C-alpha atoms as a printed R data frame, in Angstrom:
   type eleno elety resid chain resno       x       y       z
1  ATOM     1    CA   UNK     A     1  10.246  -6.246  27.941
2  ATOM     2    CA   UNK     A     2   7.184  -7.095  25.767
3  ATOM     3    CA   UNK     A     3   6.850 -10.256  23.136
4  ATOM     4    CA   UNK     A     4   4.986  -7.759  21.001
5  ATOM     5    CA   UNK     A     5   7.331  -6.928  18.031
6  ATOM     6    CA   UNK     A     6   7.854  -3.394  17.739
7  ATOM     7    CA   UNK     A     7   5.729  -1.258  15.290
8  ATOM     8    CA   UNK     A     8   7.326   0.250  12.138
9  ATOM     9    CA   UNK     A     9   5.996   3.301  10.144
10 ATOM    10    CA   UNK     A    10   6.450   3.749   6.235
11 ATOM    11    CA   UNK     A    11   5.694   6.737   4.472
12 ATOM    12    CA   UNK     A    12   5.466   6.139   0.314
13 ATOM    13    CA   UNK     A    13   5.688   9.600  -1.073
14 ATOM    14    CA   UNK     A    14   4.781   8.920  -5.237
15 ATOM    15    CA   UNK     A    15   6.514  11.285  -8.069
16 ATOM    16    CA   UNK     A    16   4.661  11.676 -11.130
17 ATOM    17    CA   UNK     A    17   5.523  13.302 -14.084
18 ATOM    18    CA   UNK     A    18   9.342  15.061 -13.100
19 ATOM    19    CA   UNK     A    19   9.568  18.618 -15.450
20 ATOM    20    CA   UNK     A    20  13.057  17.841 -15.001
21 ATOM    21    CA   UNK     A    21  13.002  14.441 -16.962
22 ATOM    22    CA   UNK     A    22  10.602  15.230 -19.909
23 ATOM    23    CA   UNK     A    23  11.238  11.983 -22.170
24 ATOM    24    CA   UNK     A    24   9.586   9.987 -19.614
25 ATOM    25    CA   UNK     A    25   5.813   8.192 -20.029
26 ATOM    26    CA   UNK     A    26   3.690  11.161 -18.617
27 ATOM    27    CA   UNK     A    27   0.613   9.499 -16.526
28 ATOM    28    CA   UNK     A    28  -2.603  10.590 -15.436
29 ATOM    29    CA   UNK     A    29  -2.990  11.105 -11.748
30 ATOM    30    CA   UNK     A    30  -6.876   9.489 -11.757
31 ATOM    31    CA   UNK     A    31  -5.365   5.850 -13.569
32 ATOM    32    CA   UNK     A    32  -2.414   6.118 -11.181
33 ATOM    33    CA   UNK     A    33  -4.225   6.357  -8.212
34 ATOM    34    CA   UNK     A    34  -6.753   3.798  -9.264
35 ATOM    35    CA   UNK     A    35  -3.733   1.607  -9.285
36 ATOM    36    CA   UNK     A    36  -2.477   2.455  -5.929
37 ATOM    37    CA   UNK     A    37  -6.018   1.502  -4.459
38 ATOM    38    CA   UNK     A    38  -5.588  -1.958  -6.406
39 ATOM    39    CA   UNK     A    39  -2.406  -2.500  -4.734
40 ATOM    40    CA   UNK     A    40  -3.669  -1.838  -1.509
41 ATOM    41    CA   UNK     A    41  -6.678  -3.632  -1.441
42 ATOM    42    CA   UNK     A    42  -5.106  -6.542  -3.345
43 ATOM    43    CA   UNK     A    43  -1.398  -6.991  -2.482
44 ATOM    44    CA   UNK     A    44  -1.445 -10.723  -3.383
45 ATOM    45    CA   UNK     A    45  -1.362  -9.089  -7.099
46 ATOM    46    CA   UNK     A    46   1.923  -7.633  -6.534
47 ATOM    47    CA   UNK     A    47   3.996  -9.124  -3.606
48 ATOM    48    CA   UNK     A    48   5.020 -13.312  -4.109
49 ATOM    49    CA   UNK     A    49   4.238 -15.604  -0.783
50 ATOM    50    CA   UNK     A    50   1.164 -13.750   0.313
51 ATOM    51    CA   UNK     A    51  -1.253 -16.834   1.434
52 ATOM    52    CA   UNK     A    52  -3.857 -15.399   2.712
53 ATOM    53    CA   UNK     A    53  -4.997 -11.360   2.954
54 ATOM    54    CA   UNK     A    54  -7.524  -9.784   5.490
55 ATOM    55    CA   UNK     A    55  -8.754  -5.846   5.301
56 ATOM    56    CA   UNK     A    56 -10.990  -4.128   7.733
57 ATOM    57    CA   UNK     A    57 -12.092  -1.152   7.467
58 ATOM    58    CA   UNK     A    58 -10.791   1.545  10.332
59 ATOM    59    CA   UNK     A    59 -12.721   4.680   8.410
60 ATOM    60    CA   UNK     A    60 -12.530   6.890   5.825
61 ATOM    61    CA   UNK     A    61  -9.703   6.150   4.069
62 ATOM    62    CA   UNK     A    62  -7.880   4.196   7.077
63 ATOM    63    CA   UNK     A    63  -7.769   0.148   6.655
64 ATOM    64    CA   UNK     A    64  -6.113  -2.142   8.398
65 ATOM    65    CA   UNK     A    65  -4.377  -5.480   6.229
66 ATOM    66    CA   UNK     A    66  -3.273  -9.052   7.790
67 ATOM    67    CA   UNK     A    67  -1.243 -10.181   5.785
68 ATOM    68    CA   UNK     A    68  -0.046 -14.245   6.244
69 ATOM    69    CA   UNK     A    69   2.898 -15.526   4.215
70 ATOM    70    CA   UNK     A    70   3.005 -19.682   5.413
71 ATOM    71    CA   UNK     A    71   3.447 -19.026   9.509
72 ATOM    72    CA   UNK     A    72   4.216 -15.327   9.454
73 ATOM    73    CA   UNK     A    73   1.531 -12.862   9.868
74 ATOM    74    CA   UNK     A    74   2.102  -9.246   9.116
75 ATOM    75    CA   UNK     A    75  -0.739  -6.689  10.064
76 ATOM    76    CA   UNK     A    76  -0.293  -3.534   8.530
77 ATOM    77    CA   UNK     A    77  -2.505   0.025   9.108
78 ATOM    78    CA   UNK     A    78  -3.041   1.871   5.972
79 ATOM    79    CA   UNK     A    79  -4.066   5.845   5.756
80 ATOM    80    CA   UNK     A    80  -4.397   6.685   1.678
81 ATOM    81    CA   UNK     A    81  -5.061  10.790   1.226
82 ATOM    82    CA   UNK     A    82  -5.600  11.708  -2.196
């Protein structure tokens, strides 16, 4: 059996703008995304207990984040399509 831990994969699927719930704030796909590349490139903006963040860049639109909160490490591979 390997130390390693084993690798977990997240899909975030983002719903903008619902027909079926028109009262809602309607947003514009360009500021939204803009966001999302803010929260990727700079988690320590929205998650508490990140110490230290690292990105490299893998390719087009493919990064990969270490992220350390106090001993923990957590090393992430991120593929945005837009």
């Amino acid at each position: 059996a390997s130390d390693l831990p084993r690798a977990m994969d997240f899909e975030h699927i983002v719903t903008l703008n619902d027909p079926r719930q028109p009262g809602l704030l309607q947003f514009e796909r360009d500021k939204v995304w803009q966001g999302l590349c803010v929260a990727v490139t700079r988690p320590e903006l929205f998650r508490q207990g990140i110490d230290a963040v690292e990105i490299e860049t893998l390719g087009a639109g493919r990064l990969r984040r270490h992220l350390r909160f106090g001993a923990v490490q957590v090393v992430e591979q991120i593929a945005v399509d837009h």
